[in-house]
PDB file of C-alpha atoms in Angstrom:
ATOM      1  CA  UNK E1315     -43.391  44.740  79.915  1.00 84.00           C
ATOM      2  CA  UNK E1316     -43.120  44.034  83.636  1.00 86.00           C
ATOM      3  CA  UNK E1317     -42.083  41.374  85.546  1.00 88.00           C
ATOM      4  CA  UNK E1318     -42.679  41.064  89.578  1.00 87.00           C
ATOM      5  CA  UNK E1319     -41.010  37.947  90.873  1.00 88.00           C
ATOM      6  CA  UNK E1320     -39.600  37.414  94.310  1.00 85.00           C
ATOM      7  CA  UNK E1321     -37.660  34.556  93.505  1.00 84.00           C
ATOM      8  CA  UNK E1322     -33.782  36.286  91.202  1.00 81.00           C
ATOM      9  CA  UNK E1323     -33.464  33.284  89.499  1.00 77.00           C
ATOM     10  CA  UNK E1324     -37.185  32.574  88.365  1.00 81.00           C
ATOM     11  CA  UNK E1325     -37.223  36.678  87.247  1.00 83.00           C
ATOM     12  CA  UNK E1326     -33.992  36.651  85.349  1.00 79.00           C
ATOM     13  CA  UNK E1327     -35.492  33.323  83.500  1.00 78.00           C
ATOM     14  CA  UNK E1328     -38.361  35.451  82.888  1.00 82.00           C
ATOM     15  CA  UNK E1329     -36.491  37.914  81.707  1.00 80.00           C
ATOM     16  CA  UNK E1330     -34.112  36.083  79.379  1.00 73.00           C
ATOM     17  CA  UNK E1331     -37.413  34.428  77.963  1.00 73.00           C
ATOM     18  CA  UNK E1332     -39.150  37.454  77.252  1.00 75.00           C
ATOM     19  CA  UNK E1333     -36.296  39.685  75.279  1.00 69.00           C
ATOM     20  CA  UNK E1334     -36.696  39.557  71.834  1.00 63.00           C
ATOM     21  CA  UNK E1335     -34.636  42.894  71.026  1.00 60.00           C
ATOM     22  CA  UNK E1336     -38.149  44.606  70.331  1.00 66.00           C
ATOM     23  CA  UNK E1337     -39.607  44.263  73.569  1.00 73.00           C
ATOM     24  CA  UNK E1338     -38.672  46.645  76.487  1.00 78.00           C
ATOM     25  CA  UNK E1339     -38.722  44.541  79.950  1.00 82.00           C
ATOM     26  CA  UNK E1340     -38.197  46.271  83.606  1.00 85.00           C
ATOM     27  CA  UNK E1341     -37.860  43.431  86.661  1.00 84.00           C
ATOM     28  CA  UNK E1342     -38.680  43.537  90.317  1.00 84.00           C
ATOM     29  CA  UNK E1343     -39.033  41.842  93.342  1.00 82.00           C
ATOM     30  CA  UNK E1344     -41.515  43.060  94.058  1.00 77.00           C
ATOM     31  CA  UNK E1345     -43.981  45.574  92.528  1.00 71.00           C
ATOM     32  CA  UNK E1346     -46.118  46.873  95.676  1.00 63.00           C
ATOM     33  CA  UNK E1347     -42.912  48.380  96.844  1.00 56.00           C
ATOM     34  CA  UNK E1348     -41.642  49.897  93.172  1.00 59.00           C
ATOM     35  CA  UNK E1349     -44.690  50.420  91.029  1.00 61.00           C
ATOM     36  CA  UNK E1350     -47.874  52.034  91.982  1.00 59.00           C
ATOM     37  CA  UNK E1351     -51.029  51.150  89.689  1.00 56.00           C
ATOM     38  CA  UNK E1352     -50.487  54.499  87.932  1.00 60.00           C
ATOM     39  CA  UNK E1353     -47.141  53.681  87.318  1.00 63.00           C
ATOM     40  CA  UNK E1354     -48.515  50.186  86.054  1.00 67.00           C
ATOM     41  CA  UNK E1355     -50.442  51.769  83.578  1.00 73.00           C
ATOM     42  CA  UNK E1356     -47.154  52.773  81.423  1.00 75.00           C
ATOM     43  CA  UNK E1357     -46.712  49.004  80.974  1.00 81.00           C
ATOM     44  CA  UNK E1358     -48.487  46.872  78.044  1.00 83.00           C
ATOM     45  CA  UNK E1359     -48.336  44.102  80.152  1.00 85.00           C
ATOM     46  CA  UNK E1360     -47.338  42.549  83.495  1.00 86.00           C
ATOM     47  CA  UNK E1361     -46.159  39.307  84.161  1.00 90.00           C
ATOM     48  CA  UNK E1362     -46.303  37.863  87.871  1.00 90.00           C
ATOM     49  CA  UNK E1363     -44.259  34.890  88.720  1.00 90.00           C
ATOM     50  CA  UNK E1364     -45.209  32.460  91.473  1.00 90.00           C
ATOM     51  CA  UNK E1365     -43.049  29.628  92.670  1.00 87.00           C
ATOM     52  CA  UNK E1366     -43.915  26.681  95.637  1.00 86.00           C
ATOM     53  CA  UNK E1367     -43.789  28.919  98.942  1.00 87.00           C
ATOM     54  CA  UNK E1368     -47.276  29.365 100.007  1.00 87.00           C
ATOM     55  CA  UNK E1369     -46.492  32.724 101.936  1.00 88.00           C
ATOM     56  CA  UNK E1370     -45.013  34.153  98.732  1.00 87.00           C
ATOM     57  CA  UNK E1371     -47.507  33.392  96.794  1.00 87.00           C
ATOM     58  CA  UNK E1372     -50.332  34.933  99.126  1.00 88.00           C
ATOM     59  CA  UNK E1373     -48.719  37.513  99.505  1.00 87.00           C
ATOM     60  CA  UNK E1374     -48.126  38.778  95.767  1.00 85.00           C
ATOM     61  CA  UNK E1375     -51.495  37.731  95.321  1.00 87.00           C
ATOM     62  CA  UNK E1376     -52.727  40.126  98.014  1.00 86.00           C
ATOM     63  CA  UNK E1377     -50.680  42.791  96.497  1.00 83.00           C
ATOM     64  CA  UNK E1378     -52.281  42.419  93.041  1.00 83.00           C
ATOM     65  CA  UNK E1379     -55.886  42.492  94.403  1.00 82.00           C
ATOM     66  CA  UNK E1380     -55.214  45.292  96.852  1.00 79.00           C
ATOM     67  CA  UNK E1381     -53.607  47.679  94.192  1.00 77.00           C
ATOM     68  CA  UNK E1382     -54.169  46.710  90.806  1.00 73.00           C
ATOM     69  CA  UNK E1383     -57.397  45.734  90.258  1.00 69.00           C
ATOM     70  CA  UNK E1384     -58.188  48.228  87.327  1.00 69.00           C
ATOM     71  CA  UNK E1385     -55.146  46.576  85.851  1.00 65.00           C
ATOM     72  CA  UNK E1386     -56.200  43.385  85.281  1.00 73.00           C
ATOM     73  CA  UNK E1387     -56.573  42.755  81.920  1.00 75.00           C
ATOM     74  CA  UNK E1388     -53.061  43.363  81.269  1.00 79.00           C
ATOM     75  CA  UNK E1389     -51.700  40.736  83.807  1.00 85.00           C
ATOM     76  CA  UNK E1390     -50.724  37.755  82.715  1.00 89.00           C
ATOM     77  CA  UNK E1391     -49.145  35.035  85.758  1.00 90.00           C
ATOM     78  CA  UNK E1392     -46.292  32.595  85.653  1.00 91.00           C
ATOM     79  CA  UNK E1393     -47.247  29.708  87.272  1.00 89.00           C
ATOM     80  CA  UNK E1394     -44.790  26.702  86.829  1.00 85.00           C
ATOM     81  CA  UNK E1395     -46.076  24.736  89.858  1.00 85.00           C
ATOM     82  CA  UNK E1396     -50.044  25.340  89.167  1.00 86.00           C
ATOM     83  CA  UNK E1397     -51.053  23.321  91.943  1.00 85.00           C
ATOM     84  CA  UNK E1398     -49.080  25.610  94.571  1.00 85.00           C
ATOM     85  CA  UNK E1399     -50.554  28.581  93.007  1.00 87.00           C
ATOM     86  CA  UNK E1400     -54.148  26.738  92.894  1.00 87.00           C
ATOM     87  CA  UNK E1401     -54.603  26.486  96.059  1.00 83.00           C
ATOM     88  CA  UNK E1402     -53.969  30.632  96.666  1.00 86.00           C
ATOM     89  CA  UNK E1403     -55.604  31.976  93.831  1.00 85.00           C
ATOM     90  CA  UNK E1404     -59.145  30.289  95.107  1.00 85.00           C
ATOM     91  CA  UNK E1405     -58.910  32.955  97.956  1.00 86.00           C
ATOM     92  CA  UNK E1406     -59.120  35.257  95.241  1.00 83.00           C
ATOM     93  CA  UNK E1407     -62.203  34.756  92.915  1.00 81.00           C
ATOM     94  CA  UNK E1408     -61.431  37.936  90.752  1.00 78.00           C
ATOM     95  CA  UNK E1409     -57.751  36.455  89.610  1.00 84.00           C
ATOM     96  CA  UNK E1410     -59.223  33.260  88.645  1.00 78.00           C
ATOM     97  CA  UNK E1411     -59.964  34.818  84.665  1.00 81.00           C
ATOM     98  CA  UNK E1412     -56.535  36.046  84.657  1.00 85.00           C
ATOM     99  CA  UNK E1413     -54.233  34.119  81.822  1.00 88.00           C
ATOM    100  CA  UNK E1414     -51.798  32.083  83.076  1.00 87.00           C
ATOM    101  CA  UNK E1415     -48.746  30.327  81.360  1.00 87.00           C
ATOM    102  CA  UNK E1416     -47.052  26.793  83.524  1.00 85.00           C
ATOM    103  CA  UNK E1417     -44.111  26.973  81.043  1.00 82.00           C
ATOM    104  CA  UNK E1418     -42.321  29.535  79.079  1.00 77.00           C
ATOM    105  CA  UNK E1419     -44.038  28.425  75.607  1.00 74.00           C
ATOM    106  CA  UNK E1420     -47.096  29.343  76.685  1.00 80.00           C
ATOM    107  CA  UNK E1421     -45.800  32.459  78.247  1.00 82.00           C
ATOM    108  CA  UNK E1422     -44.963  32.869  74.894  1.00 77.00           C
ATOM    109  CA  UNK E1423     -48.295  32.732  72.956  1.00 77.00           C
ATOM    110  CA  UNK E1424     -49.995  35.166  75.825  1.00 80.00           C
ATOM    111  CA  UNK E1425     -47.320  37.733  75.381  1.00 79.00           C
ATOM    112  CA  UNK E1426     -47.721  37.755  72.076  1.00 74.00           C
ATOM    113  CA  UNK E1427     -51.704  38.241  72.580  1.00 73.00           C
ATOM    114  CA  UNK E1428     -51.254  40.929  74.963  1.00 72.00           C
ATOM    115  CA  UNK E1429     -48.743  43.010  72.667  1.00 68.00           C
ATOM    116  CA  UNK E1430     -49.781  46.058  70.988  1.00 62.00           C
ATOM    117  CA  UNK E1431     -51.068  45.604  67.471  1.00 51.00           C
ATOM    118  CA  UNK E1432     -48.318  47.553  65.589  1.00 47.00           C
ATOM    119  CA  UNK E1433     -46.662  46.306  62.556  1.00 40.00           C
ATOM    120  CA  UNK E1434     -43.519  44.278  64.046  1.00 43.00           C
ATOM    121  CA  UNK E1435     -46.278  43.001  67.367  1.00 43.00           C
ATOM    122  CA  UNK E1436     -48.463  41.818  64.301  1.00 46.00           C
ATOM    123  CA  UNK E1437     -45.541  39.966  62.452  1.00 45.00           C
ATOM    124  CA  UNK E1438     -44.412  38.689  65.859  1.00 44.00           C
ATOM    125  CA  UNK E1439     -48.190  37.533  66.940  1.00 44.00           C
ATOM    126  CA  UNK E1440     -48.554  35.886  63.236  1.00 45.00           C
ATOM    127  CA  UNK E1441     -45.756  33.808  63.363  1.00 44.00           C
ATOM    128  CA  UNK E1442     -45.770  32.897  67.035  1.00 44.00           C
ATOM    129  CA  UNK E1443     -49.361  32.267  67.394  1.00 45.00           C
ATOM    130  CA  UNK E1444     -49.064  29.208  64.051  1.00 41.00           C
ATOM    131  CA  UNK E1445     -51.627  26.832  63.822  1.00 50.00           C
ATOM    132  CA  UNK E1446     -50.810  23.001  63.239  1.00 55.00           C
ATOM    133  CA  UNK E1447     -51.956  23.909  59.781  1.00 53.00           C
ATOM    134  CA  UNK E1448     -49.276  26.093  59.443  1.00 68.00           C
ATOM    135  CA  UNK E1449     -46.402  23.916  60.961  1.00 84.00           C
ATOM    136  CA  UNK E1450     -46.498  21.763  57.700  1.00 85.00           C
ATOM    137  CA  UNK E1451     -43.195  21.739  56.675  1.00 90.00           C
ATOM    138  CA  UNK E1452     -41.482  22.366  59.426  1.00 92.00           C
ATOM    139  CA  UNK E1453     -38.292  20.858  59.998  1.00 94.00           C
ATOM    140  CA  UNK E1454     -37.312  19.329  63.693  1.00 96.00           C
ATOM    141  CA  UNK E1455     -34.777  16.711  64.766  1.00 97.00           C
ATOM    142  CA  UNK E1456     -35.338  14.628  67.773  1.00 96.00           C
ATOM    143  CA  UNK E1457     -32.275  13.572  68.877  1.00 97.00           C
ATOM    144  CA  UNK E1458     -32.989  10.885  71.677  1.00 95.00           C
ATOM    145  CA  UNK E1459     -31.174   7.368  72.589  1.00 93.00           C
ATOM    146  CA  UNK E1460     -34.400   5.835  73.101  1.00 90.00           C
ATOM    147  CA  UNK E1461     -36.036   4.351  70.050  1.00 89.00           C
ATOM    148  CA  UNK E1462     -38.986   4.167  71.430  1.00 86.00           C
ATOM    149  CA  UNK E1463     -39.557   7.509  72.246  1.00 87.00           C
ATOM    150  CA  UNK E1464     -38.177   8.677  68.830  1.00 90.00           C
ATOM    151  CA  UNK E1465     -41.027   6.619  67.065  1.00 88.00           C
ATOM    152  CA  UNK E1466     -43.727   7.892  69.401  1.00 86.00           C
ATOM    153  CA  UNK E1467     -42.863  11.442  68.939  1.00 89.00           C
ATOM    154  CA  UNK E1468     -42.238  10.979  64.903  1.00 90.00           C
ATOM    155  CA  UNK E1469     -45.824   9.239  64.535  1.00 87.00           C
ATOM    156  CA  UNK E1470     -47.511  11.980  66.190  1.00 86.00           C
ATOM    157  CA  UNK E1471     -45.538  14.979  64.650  1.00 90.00           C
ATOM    158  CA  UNK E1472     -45.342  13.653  61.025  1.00 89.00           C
ATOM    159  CA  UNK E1473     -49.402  13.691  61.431  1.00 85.00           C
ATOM    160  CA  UNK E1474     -48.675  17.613  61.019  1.00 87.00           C
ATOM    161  CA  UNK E1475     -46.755  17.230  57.902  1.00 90.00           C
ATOM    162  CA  UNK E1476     -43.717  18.007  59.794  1.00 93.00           C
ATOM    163  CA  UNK E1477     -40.404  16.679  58.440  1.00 94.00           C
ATOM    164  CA  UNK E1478     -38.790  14.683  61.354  1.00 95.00           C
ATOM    165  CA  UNK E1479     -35.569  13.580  61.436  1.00 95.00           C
ATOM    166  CA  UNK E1480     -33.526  11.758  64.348  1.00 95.00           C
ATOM    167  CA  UNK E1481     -30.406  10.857  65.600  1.00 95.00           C
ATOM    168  CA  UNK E1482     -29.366   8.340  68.685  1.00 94.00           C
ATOM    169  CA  UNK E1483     -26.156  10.571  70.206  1.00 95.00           C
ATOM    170  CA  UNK E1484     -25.661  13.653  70.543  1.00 96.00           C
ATOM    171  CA  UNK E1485     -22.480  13.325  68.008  1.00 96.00           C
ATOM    172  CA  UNK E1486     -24.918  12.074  65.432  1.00 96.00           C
ATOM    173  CA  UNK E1487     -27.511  15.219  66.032  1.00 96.00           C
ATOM    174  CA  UNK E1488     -24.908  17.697  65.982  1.00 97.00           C
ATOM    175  CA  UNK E1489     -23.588  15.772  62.330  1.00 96.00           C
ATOM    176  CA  UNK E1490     -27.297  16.345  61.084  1.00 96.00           C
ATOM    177  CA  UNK E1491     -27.383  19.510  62.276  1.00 96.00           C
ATOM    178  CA  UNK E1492     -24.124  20.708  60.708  1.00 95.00           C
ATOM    179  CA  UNK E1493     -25.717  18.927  56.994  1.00 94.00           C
ATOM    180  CA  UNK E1494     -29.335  20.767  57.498  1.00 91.00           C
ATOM    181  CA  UNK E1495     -29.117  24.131  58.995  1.00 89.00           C
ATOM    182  CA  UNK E1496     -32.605  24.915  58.152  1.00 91.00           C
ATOM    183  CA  UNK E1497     -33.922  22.756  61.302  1.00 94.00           C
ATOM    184  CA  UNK E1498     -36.470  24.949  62.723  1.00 94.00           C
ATOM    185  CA  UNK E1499     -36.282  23.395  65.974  1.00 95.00           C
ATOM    186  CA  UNK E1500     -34.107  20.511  67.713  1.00 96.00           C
ATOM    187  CA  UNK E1501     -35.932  18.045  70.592  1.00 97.00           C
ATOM    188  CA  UNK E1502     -32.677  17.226  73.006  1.00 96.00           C
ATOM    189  CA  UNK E1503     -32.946  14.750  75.259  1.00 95.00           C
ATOM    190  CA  UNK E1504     -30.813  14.986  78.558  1.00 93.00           C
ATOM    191  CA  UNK E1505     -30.279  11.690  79.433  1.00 91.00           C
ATOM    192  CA  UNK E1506     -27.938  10.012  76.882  1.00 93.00           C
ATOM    193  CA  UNK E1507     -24.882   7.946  76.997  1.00 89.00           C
ATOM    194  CA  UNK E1508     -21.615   9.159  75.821  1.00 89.00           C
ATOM    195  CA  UNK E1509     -22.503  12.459  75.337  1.00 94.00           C
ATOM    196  CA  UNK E1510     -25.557  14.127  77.570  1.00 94.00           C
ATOM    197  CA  UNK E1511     -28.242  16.907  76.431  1.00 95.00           C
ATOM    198  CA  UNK E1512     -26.523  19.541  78.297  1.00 95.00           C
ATOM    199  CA  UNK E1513     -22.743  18.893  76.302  1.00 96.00           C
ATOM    200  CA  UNK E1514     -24.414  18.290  72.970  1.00 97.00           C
ATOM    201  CA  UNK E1515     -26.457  21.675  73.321  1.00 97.00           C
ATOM    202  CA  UNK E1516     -23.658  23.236  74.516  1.00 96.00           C
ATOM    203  CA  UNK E1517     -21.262  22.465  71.644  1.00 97.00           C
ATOM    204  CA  UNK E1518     -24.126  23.318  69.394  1.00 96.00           C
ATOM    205  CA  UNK E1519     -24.409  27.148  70.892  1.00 95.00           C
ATOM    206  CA  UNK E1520     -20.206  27.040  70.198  1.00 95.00           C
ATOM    207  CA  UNK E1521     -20.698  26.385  66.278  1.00 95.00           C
ATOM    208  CA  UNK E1522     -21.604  29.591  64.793  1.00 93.00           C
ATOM    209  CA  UNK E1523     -23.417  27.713  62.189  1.00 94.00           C
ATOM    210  CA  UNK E1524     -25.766  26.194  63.601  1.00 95.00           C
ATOM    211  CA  UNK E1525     -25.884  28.062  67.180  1.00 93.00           C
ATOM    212  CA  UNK E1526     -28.593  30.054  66.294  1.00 92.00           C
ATOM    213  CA  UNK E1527     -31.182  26.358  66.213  1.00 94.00           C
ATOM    214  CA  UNK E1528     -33.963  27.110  68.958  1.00 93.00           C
ATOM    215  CA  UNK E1529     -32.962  23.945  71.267  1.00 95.00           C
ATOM    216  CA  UNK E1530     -35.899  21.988  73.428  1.00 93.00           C
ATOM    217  CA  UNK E1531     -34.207  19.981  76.458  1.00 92.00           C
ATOM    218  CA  UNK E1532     -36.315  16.927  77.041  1.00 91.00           C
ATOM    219  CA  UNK E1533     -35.688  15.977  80.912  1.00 86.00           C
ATOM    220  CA  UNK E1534     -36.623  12.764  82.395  1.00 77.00           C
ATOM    221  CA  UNK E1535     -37.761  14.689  85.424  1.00 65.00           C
ATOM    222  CA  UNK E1536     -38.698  18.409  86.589  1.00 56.00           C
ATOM    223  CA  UNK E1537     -36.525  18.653  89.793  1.00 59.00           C
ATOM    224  CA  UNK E1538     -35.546  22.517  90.913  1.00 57.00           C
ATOM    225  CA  UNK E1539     -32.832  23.571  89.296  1.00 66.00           C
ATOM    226  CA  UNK E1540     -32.771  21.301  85.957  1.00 73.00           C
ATOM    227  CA  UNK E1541     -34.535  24.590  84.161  1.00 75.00           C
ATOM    228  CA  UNK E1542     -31.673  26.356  84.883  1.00 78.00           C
ATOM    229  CA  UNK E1543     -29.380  24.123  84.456  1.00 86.00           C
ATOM    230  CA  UNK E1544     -31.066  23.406  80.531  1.00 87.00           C
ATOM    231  CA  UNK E1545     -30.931  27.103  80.203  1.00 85.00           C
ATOM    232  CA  UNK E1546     -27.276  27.509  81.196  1.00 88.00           C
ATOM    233  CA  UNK E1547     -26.193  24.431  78.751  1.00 92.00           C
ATOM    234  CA  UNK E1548     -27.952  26.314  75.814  1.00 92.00           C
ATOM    235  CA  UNK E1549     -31.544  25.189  75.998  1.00 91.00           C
ATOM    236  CA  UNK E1550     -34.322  27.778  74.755  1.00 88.00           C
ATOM    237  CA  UNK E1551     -37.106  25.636  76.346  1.00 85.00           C
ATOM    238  CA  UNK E1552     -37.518  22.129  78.218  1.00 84.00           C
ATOM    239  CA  UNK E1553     -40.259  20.215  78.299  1.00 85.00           C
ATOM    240  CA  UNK E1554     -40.306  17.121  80.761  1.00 82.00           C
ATOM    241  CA  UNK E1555     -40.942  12.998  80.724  1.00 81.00           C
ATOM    242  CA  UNK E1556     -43.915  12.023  80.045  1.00 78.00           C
ATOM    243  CA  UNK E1557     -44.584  14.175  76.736  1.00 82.00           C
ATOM    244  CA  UNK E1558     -47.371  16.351  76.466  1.00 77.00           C
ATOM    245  CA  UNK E1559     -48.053  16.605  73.289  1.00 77.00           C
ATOM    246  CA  UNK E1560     -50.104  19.457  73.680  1.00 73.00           C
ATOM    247  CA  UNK E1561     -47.895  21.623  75.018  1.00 77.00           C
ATOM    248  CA  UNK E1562     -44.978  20.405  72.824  1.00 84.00           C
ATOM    249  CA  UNK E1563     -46.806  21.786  69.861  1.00 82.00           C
ATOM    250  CA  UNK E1564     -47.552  24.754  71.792  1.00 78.00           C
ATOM    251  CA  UNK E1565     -43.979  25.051  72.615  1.00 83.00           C
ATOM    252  CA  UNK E1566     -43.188  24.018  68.516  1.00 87.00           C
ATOM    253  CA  UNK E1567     -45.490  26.880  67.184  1.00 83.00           C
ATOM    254  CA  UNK E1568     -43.981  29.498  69.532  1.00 82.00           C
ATOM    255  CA  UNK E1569     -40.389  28.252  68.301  1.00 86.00           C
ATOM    256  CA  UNK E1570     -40.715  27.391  64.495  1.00 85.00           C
ATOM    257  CA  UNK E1571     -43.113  30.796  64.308  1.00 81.00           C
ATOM    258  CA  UNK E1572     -39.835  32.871  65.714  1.00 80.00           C
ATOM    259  CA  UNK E1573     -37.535  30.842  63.528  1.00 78.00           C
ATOM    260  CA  UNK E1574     -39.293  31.659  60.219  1.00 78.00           C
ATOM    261  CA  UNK E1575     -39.607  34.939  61.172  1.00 74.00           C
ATOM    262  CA  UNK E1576     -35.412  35.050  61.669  1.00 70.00           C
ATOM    263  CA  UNK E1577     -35.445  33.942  58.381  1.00 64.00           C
ATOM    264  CA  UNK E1578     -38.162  36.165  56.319  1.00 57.00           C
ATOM    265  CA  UNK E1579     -35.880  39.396  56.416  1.00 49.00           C
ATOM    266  CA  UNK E1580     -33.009  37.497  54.354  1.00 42.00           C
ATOM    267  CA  UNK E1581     -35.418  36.315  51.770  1.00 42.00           C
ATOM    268  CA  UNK E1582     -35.665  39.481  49.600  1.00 42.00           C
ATOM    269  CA  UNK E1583     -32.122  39.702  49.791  1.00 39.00           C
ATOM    270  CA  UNK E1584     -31.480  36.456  48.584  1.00 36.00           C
ATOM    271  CA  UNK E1585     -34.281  36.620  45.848  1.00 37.00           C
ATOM    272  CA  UNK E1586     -32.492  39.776  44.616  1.00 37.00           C
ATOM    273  CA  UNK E1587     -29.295  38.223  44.272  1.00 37.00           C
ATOM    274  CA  UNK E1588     -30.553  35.449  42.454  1.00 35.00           C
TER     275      UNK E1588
END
């Protein structure tokens, strides 16, 4: 895969996202001035990320339509303010079928899409791309000071025949964690007392037992920088205040899909010891 972002911290996000040890990624700036379209064409897919600046935007924009437009079906665009790259992409009627993700678990689901069709792409697209049928059984922890919220998201996730369980600190979600280490996926929130979202995930990712737990920051706000700052603390994803709860079970498939698959290669193993 490719990646043309001018912003380094938005790309190496990108990056981090996208590596899954199978994957190959290459980064740039930008691609008019390191990749020509038939040096695109060695590339199963290309991800362009666009951030807030108008000019930026434009001009990537201009770039793609100029010299890739045989490309397009393998371009896929990062757009985490959508209104910002709205307003350029309607200069550019051709773009406007191209996918586009506004958060990394939809990234997530397109990449998988756009993969080749080989046998690990095909276990990776089945398990990534679950449907709610399919997250029966899943195991998440909410972990959340707010009652409320913990009872809103319970109602609407146990309507799936997920198994929810939830905690009020951080202490107590890290406990639970340490006594079920078969959580598929753990909702933090970052505004707790006592102990915040960004300390409890980051003493999770120092217990080898239950570090490897995809972690979901839940943020009270999306202000520049607080993606970052979740990823830095340990997050895998983050999802902000108000819930959507369309994209959190977007964001649940892609992370429950990659867990069980993290898990199938032990079970012969373990069936053969038994």
């Amino acid at each position: 895969m490719l990646i043309a972002d001018p912003d380094p911290e938005r790309r190496l996000a990108l990056v981090e996202a996208i590596r899954d040890g199978i994957t190959s990624v290459t980064a740039v700036g930008r691609v008019a001035a390191n990749v020509d379209e038939p040096g695109a064409a060695a590339y199963d897919a290309i991800v362009f990320g666009f951030g807030r600046s108008a000019k930026d935007n434009a001009q990537m924009l201009d770039e793609i339509v100029s010299q890739f437009s045989d490309a397009l079906p393998r371009l896929l665009f990062f757009t985490p303010h959508p209104d910002a790259f709205l307003q350029q992409v309607a200069l550019h009627p051709a773009l406007g079928d191209v996918p586009r993700a506004d958060n990394f678990g939809q990234l997530g689901l397109l990449i998988s899409a756009a993969l080749p069709s080989d046998t690990q792409s095909e276990q990776i697209l089945a398990t990534e791309q679950v449907d709610n049928a399919d997250l029966a059984g899943a195991k998440v922890l909410i972990v959340d000071d707010d009652i409320r919220n913990i009872y809103s998201l319970t109602s609407v996730l146990e309507t799936y025949d997920i198994d929810v369980q939830h905690a009020e600190r951080g202490r107590d979600g890290i406990a639970l964690l340490e006594e079920t280490p078969d959580v598929d996926v753990a909702l933090i929130d970052i505004m707790m007392p006592e102990m915040d979202g960004y300390e409890t995930m980051r003493r999770i990712r120092a217990m080898p037992a239950i570090a490897h737990i995809p972690l979901i920051a839940v943020t009270a706000k999306a202000m520049k920088g607080d993606r970052q700052k979740c990823l830095d603390a340990g997050a895998s994803d983050y999802i902000a205040k108000p819930v959507d709860l369309d994209l959190l079970l977007a964001l649940l498939r892609v992370w429950i899909g990659r867990a069980r698959a993290r898990a199938e290669p032990f079970a012969p193993a373990l069936m053969t010891a038994i």
